[in-house]
XYZ file of C-alpha atoms in Angstrom:
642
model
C -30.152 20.637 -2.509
C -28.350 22.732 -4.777
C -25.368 21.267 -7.253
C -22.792 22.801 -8.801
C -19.197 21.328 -9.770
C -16.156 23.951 -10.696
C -12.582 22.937 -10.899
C -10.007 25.288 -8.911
C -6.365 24.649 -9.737
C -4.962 24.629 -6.519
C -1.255 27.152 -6.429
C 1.878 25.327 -6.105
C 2.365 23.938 -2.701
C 3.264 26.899 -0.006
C 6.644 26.077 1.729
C 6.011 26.272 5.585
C 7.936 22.716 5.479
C 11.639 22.756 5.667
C 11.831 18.804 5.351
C 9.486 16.063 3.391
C 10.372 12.462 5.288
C 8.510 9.635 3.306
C 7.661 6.381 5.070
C 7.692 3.180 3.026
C 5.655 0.858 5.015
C 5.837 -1.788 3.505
C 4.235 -5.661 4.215
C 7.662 -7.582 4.293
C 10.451 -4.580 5.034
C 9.407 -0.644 5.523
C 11.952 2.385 5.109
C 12.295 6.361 4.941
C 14.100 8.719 3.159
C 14.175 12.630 3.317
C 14.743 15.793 1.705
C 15.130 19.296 2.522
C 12.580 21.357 0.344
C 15.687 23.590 0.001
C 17.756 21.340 -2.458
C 14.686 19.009 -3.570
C 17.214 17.210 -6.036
C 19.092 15.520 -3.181
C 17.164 12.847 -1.217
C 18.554 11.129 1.735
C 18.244 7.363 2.450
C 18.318 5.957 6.002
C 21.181 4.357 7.479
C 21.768 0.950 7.350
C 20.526 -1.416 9.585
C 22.023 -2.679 12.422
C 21.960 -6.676 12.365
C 20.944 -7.115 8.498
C 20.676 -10.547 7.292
C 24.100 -11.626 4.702
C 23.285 -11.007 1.288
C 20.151 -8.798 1.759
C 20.335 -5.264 1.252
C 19.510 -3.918 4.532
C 18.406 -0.524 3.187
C 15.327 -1.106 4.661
C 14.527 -2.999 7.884
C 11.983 -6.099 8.188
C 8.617 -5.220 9.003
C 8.606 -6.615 12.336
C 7.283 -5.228 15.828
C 8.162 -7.115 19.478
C 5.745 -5.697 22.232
C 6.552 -6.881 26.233
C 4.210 -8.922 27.569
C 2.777 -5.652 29.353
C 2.121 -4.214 25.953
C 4.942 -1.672 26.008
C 7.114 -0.906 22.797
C 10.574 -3.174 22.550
C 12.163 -3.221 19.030
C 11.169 -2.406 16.017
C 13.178 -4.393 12.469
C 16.612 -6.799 13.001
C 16.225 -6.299 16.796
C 12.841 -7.292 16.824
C 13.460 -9.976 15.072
C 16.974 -10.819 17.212
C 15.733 -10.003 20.852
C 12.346 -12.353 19.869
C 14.964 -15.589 19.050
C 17.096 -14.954 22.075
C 13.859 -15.500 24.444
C 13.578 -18.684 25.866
C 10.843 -20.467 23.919
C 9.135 -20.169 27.744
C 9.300 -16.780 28.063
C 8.418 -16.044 24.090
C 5.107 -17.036 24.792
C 4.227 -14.187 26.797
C 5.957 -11.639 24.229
C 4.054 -10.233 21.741
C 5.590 -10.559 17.810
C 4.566 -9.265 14.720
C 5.413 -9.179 11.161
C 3.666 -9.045 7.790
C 0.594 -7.107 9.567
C -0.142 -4.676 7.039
C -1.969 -7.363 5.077
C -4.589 -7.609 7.858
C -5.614 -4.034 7.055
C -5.821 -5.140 3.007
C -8.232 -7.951 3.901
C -10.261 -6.578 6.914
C -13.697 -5.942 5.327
C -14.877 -4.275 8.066
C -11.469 -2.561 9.251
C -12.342 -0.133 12.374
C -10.098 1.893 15.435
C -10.523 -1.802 17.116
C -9.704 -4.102 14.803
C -7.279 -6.524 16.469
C -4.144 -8.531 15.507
C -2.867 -11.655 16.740
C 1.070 -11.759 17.727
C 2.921 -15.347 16.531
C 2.293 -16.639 19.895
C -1.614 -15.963 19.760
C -2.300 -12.790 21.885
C -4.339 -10.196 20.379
C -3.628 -6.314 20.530
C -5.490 -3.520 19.063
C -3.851 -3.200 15.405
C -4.116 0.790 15.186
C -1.371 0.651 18.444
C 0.546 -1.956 16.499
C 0.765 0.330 13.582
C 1.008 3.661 15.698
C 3.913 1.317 17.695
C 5.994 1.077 14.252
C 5.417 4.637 12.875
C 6.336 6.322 16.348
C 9.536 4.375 15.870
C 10.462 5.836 12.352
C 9.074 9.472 13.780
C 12.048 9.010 16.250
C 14.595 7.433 13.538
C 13.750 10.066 11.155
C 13.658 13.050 12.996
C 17.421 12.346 14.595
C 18.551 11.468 11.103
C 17.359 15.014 9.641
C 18.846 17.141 12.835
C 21.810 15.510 12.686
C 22.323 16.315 8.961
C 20.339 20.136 9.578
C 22.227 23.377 10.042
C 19.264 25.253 11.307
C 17.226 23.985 14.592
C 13.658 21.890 13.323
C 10.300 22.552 15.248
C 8.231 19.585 14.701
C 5.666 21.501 12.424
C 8.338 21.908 9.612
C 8.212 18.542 8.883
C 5.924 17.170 6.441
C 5.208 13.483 6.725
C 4.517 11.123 3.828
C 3.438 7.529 3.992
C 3.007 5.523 1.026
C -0.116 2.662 1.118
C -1.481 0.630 -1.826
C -3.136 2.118 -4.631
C -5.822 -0.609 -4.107
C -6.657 0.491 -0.314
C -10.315 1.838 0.191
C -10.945 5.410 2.091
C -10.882 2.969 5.691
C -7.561 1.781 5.449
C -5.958 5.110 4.271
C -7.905 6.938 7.147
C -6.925 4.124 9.667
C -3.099 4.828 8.268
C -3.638 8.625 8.980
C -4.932 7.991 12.806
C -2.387 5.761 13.300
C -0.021 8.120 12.246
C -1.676 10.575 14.658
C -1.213 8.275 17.583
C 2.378 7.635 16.479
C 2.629 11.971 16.894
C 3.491 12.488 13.585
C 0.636 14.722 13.253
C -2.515 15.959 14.208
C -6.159 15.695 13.356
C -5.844 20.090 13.911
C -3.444 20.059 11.301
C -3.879 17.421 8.696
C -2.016 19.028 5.634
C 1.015 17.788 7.578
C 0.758 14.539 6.745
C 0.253 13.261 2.977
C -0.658 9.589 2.331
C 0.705 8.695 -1.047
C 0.002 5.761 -3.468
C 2.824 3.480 -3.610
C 2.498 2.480 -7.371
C 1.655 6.224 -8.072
C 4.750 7.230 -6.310
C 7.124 4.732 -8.355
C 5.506 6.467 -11.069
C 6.804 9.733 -9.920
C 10.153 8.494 -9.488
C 10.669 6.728 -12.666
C 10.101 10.289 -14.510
C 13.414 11.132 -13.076
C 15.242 7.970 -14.308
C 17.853 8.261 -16.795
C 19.158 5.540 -19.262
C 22.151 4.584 -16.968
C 19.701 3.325 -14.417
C 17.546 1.110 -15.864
C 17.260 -2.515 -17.206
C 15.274 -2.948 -20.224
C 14.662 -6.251 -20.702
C 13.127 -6.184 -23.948
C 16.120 -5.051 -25.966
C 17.608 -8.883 -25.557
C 15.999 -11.275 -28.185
C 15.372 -14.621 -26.447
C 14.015 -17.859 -27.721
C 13.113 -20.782 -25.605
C 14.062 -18.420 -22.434
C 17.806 -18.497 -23.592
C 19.691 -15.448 -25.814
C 20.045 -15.689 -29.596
C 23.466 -16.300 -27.935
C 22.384 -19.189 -25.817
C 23.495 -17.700 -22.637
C 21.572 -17.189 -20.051
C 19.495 -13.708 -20.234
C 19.839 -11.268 -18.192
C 23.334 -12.306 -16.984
C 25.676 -9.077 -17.850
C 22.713 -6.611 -17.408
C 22.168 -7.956 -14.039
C 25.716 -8.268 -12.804
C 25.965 -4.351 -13.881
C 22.702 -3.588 -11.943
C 23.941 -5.276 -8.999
C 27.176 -3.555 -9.245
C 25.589 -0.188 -9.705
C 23.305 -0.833 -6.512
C 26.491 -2.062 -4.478
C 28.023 1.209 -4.830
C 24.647 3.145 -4.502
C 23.889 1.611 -1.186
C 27.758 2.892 0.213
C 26.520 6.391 -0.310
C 23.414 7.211 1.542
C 22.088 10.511 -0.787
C 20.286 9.968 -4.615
C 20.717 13.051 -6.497
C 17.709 12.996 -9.040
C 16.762 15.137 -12.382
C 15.880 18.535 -12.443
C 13.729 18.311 -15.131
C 12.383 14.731 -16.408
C 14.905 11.851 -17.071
C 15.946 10.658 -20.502
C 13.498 7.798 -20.886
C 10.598 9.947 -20.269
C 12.625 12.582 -23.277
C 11.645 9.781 -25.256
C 8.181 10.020 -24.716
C 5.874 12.180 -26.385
C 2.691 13.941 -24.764
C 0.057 11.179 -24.424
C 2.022 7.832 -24.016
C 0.709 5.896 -21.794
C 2.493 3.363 -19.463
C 1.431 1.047 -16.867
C 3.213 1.059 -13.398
C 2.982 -2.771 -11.270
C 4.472 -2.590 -7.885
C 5.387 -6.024 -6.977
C 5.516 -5.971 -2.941
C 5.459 -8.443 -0.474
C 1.900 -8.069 0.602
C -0.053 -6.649 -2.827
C 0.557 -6.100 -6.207
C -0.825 -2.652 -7.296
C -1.096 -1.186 -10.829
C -1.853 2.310 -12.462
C -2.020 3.374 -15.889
C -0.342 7.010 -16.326
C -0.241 9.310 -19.072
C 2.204 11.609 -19.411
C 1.747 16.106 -20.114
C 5.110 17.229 -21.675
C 6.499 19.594 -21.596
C 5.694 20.064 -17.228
C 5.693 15.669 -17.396
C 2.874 15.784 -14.869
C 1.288 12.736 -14.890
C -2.825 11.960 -15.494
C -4.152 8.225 -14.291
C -5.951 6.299 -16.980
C -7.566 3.878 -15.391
C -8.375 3.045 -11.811
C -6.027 1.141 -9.737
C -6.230 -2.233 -9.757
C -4.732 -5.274 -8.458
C -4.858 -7.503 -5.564
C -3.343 -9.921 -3.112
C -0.480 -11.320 -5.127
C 2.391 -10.130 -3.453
C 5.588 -11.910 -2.657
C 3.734 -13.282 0.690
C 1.732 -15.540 -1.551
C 5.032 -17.800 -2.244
C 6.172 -17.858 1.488
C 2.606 -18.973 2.105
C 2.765 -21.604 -0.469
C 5.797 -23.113 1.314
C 3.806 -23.106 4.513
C 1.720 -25.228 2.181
C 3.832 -27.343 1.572
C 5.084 -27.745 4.985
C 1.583 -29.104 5.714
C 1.383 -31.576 3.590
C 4.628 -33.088 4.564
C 4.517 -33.124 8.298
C 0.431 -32.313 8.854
C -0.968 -29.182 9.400
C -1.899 -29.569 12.737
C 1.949 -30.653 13.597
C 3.001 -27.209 11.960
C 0.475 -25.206 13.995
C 1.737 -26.561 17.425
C 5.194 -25.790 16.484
C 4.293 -22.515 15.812
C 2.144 -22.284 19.120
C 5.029 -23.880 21.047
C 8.403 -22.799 19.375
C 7.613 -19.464 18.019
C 11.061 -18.055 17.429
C 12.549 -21.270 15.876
C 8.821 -21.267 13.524
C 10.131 -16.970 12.447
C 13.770 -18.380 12.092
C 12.802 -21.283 9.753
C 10.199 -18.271 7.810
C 13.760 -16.104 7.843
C 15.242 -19.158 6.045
C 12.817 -19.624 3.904
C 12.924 -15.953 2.796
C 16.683 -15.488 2.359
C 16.843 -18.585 -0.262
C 13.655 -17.421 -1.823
C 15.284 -14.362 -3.231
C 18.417 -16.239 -4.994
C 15.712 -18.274 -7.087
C 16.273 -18.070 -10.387
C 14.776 -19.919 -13.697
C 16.679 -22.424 -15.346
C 18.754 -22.796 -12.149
C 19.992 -26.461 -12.334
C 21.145 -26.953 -8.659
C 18.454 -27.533 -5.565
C 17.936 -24.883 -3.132
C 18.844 -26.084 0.029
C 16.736 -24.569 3.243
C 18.172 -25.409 6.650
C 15.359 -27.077 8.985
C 16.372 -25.621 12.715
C 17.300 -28.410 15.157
C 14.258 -27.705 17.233
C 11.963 -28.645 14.110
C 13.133 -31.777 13.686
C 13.546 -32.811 17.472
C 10.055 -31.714 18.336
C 8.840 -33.853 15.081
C 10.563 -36.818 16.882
C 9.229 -35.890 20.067
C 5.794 -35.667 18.832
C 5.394 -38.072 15.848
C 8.122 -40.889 16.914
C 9.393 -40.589 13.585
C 12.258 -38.257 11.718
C 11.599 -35.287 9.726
C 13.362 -37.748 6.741
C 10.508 -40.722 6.858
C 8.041 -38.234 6.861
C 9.419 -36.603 3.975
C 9.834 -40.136 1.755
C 5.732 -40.733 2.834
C 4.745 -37.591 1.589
C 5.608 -38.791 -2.067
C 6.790 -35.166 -2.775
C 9.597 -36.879 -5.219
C 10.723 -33.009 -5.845
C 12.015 -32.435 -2.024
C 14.738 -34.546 -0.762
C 16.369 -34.480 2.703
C 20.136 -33.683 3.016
C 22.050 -35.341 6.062
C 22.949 -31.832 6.502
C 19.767 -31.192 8.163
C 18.545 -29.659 5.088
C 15.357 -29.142 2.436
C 16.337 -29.676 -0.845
C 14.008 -28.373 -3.319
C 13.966 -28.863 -6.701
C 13.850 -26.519 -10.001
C 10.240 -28.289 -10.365
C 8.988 -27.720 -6.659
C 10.338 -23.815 -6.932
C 8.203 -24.014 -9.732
C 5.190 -24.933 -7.941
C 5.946 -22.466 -5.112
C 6.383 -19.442 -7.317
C 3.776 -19.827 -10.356
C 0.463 -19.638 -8.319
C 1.701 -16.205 -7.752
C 3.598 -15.255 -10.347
C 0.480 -16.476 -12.882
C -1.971 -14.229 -10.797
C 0.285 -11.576 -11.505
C 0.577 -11.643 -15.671
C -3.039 -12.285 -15.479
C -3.716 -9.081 -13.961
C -1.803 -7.572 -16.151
C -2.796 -9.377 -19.534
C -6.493 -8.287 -18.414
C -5.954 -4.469 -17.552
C -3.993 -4.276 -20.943
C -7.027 -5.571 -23.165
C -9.375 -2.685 -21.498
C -10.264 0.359 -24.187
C -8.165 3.087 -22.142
C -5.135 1.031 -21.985
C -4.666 -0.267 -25.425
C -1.545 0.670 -26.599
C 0.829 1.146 -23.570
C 4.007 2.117 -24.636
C 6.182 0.679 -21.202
C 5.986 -1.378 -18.096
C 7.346 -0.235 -15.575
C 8.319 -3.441 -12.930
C 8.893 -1.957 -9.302
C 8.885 -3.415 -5.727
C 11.182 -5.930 -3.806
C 9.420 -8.617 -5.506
C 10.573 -7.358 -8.567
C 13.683 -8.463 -8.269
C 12.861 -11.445 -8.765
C 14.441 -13.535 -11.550
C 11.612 -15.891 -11.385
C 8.711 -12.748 -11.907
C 10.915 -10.876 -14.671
C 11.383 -13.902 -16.486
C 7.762 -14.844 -16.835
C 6.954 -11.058 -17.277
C 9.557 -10.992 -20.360
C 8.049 -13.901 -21.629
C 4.226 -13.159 -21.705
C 4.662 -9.383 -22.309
C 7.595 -8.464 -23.727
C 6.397 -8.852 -27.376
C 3.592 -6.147 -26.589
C 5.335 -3.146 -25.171
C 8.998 -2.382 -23.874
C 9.660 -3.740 -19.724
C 11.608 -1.356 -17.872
C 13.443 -1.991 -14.062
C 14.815 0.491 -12.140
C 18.027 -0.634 -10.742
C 17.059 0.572 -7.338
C 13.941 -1.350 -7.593
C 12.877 -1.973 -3.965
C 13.604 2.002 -3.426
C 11.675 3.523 -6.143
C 8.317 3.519 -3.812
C 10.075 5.463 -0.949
C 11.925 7.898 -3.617
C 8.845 8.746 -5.090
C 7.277 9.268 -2.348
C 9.822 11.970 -1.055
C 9.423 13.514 -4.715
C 5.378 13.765 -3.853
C 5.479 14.835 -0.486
C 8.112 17.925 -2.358
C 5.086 18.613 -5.127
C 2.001 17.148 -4.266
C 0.281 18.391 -7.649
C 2.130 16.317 -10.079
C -0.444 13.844 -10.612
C -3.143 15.914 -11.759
C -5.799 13.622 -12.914
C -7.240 10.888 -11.027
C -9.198 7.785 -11.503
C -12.418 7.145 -8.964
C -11.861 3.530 -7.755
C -15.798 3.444 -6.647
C -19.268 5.556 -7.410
C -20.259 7.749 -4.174
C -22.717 9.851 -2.924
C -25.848 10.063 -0.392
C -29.479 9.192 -0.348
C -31.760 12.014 -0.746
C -35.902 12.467 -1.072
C -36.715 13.629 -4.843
C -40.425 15.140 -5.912
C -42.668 11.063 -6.449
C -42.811 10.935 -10.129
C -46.010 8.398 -10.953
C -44.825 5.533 -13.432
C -41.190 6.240 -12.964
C -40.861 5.610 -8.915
C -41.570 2.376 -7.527
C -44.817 2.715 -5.211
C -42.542 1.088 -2.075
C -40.448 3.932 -2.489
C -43.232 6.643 -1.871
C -43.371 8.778 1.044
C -46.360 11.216 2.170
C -44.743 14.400 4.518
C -46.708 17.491 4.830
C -49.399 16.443 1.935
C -46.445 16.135 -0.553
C -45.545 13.121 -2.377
C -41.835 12.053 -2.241
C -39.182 9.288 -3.288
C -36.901 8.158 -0.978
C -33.349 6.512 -0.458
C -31.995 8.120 -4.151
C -28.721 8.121 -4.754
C -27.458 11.581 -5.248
C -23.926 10.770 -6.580
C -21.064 12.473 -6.016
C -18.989 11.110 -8.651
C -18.828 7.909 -10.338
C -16.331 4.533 -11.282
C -13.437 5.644 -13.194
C -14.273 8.945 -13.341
C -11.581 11.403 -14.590
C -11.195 13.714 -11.344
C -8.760 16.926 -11.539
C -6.832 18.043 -8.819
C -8.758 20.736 -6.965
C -12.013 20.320 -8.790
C -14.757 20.600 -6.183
C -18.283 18.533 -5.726
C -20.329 20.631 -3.768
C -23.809 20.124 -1.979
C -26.107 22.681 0.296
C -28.065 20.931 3.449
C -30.212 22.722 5.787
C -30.609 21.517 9.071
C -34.612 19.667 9.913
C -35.026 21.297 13.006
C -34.245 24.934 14.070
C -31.558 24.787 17.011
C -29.760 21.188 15.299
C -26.135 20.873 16.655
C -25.424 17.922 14.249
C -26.060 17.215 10.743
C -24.639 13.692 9.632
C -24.788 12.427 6.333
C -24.536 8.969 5.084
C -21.956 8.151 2.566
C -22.779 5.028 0.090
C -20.607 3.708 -2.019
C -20.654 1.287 -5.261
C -18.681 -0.568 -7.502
C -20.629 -0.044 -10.554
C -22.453 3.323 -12.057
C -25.870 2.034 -12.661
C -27.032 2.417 -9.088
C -30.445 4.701 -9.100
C -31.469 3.564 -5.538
C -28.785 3.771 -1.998
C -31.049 -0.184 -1.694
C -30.071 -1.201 -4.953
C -27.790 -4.647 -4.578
C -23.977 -3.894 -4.588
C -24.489 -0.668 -2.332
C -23.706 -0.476 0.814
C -22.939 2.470 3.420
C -19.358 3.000 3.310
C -18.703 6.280 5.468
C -20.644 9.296 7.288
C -20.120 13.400 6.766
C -20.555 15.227 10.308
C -21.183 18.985 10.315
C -21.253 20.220 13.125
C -23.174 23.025 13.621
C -22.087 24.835 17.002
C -18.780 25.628 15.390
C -18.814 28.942 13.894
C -22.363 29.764 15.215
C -23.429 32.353 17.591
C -25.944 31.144 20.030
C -28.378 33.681 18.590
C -28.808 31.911 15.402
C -28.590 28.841 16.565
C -32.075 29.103 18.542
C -32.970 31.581 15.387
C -36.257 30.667 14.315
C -33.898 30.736 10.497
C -32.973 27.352 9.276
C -29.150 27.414 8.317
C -28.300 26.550 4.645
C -24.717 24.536 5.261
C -22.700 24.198 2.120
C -20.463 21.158 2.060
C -17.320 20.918 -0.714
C -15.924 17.664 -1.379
C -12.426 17.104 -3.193
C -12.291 13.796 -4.945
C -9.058 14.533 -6.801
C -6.367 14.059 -4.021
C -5.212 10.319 -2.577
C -7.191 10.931 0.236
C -11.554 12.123 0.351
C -11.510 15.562 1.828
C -14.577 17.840 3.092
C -14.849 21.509 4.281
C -17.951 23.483 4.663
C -19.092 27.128 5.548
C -22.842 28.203 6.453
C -24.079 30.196 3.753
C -25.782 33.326 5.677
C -22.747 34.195 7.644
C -20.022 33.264 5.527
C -18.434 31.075 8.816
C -16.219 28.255 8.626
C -18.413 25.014 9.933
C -16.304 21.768 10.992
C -16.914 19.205 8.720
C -15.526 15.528 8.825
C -15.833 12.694 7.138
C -15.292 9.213 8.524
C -14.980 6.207 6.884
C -13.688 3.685 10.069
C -16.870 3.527 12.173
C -19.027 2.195 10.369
């Protein structure tokens, strides 16, 4: 097995596209945005939403899917969400709902083409037609969107699709985004350069190169003590009221006209500063450390993503919580079993109020308990929703004769700082590691980063140690970015490894240094087995283009197949594929029919195959060509079937 390692700069990105639509698809609300690779400084947002909720910005649309109870596509967003309340609570049962499902691919160890999900009223579905479901909807959106604003006519391979995904996914979940997204028609698995899957933290960081002064809040350059201003006002008041203005008029006009070049902030920086990205969404929070190369401003990671489930989820989850322990978690799982709608409109609640929490806010924030809540508690406990609330002893929750929570500054508290703590932590931790001492700015992104409650507590841990930036836009940023990545591709041209791959081979037995258990006797020679031969390892610096390859030669004359395991590990110090922490993560197929004629496949030759592996891109890629005739062989790797 032969080794060799070279790094190819790949040539700016050839221009068969005519348009770059990015898909933000996101855990709590998903978007897209375009541009025409024409006038690459002008990106288009989608319409508004139909049926937004008051005092949301319905840029985006909710995350939800409704399915008929014969599995057929019904509404995708605010109609989802509307048609599933208007059902009688009979008839709901038998209608499949969905929201917050991308979080099921973030936690499925063992994620596969039939991995299922469970709708809110308990039936299960494949989730890979879920997901296919939603994207085949934004295909259709997008696509009548662009011809609408096109001059010329659009065949369907001038499009070039981008969808963003955490920065913390493994290789399964970004492969089970890409066949979704081949179900959904957005591509195919013939030609996969159509379709780009793109880091959401990575693609803030993209954006935020663009941003000038005028569209950012930095909230370090207010002095605070005690959480007020020197002034004793409340911070963040007049900068916020600005932003908010600024975003009010943004969201009238549907087009973003970004830099040329790199935005003033960035003119700031000098060659080498480092800053740390943290998208705040509503299923994960995801961070990368970036470096910046003046005078192009490509970007080079630092460190490997990181991060984890702390998203805004984690505080609606905390008031399901707390819903539990008032009325009994068993009460709260038969309402949801037998009044699903009124169970998503009380969640809908819930969220809307969430959003206008704020520290130091001295009212109570009042969330409205639907009728059917507390007239099925009646019906089911013979007692009202306001005894069980004074037995609960939660002294920081009263009841309103308005039919009404009432939650105090101290239960908000408890609601947001699980979450909110999780997140500093993160942070505090990643900034103490040796290749991200001294980061110059943090950059806040996300929906949840809107959040008073986060940017206070952010401010107030961090903002002694380096400078906190928002954009104003902040729930956007992802989906801009990702336009701006799907336009140039090779502006991030260093990456981080998250894991240490490669394959098992057989080395020469070497007495004293091999463990006897691992010998093996084949043809009078002596081997070791089940080495790891390893591709590349934890946090290694990978450049764009740079290639790993490996030759393999088939064991038998005539083979059609060669597959090749694929382990993985968190650590470096692996020397064995049995050592503990390894485990088989994917398998390489090359086939071997492809590109041969059928006289050397029954030669009496054996074939030398050589594979290349890119480790640089967001995604593991693998192309090979048998050595003697200089053929293209079809190679694939899969990471979903294991």
């Amino acid at each position: 097995m032969r080794y060799e390692k070279r790094t190819e700069v790949r040539p700016g990105v050839a221009h068969p596209f005519s348009v770059v639509v990015a898909i933000d698809f996101g855990t709590t609300s998903s978007g897209y945005a375009f541009s025409f690779t024409e006038d690459p400084e002008t990106i288009h947002m989608m319409r508004r939403w139909e049926g937004g909720d008051p005092g949301v910005a319905n840029q985006k649309s909710p995350t939800c899917l409704l399915l008929t109870p014969d599995l057929r596509f019904h509404s995708f967003g605010f109609a989802a969400r509307d048609s599933y309340h208007d059902l009688d609570p009979e008839e709901a049962k038998h209608w499949l709902y969905f929201d917050k499902f991308k979080m099921k691919i973030h936690s499925a160890s063992d994620l596969t083409m039939e991995t299922e999900l469970v709708s809110v009223s308990g039936r299960r579905v494949r989730a890979i037609e879920v997901f296919a479901h939603a994207l085949k909807f934004f295909r259709e959106h997008a696509l009548k969107e662009v011809k609408d604003q096109s001059s010329s006519v659009l065949e369907g391979n001038e499009v070039r699709w981008v969808i963003t995904v955490p920065a913390v996914w493994r290789q399964p979940a970004k492969q089970f985004m890409r066949e979704a997204a081949y179900l959904a028609g957005l591509a195919t698995s013939e030609s996969p350069e159509q379709l780009l899957i793109a880091l959401e933290p990575e693609a803030a960081s993209i954006y935020c190169r663009k941003l000038r002064l005028h569209q950012v809040i930095d909230l370090s350059l207010r002095p605070m003590t005690n959480g007020l201003d020197l002034d004793g006002s409340r911070p963040f008041d007049s900068s916020f009221r600005q932003a908010r203005e600024q975003l009010r008029r943004a969201r009238h006009s549907r087009t973003f006209l970004v830099e040329s070049g790199t935005g003033e902030l960035w003119s700031e920086m000098q060659t080498g500063d480092r800053y740390i990205v943290v998208d705040c969404g509503g299923g994960t929070v995801d961070l990368t450390v970036h470096q910046i190369e003046q005078p192009q401003g490509s970007l080079k990671e630092l460190y490997k993503a990181s991060g984890g489930p702390y998203g805004a989820v984690g505080v609606d989850l905390a008031f399901e919580a707390m819903l539990c322990r008032i009325f009994g978690t068993d009460f709260i799982e038969s309402f949801k079993a037998k009044r699903p709608a009124a169970w998503v409109d009380l969640t809908i609640a819930f969220e809307a109020r969430k959003r206008t929490a704020a520290p130091g806010r001295a009212n109570s924030l009042n969330i409205l308990l639907p009728f059917s809540f507390i007239d099925f508690y009646k019906r089911q406990r013979g007692q009202s929703v306001e005894t069980a609330l004074r037995k609960s002893n939660m002294n920081f929750i009263k009841w309103s004769s308005q039919g009404m929570l009432r939650l105090s500054a101290e239960a908000l508290n408890e609601l947001f700082q699980p979450t909110i703590n999780n997140i500093i932590k993160h942070i505090e931790d990643l900034m103490q590691k040796e290749e991200v001492k001294g980061v110059r700015f943090l950059f806040l992104v996300g929906g949840f980063a809107e959040s008073p409650m986060l940017q206070r507590a952010a401010q107030n841990a961090l903002g002694r140690s380096c400078r906190i930036i928002i954009p104003h836009d902040v729930g956007l940023t992802i989906l801009k970015g990702a336009v701006l990545f799907g336009l140039d591709p090779t502006v991030v041209r260093v990456r981080r490894c998250p894991l240490t791959y490669g394959v098992g081979v057989l080395n020469r037995f070497v007495e004293r240094r091999h463990p006897r258990d691992k010998l093996l006797i084949k043809d009078g020679r002596e081997w070791c087995t089940d080495i790891l031969d390893r591709f590349v390892s934890v946090d290694q610096s990978v450049a764009l283009g740079e290639m790993v390859r490996r030759s393999y030669t088939p064991a038998r004359v005539g083979q059609r197949k060669i597959i090749i395991n694929i382990y993985c590990s968190d650590t470096d110090d692996v020397i064995y594929i049995t050592d503990p922490g390894v485990r088989k993560c994917g398998a390489i197929t090359l086939d071997l029919l492809e590109g041969a004629t059928a006289a050397s496949v029954g030669d009496k030759e054996r074939r030398e195959i050589r594979a290349t592996m890119q480790f640089g891109d967001t995604e593991i890629k693998v192309t090979a060509v048998d050595v003697s005739t200089g053929q293209m062989v079809r190679a694939s790797i899969d990471f979903l079937s294991n």
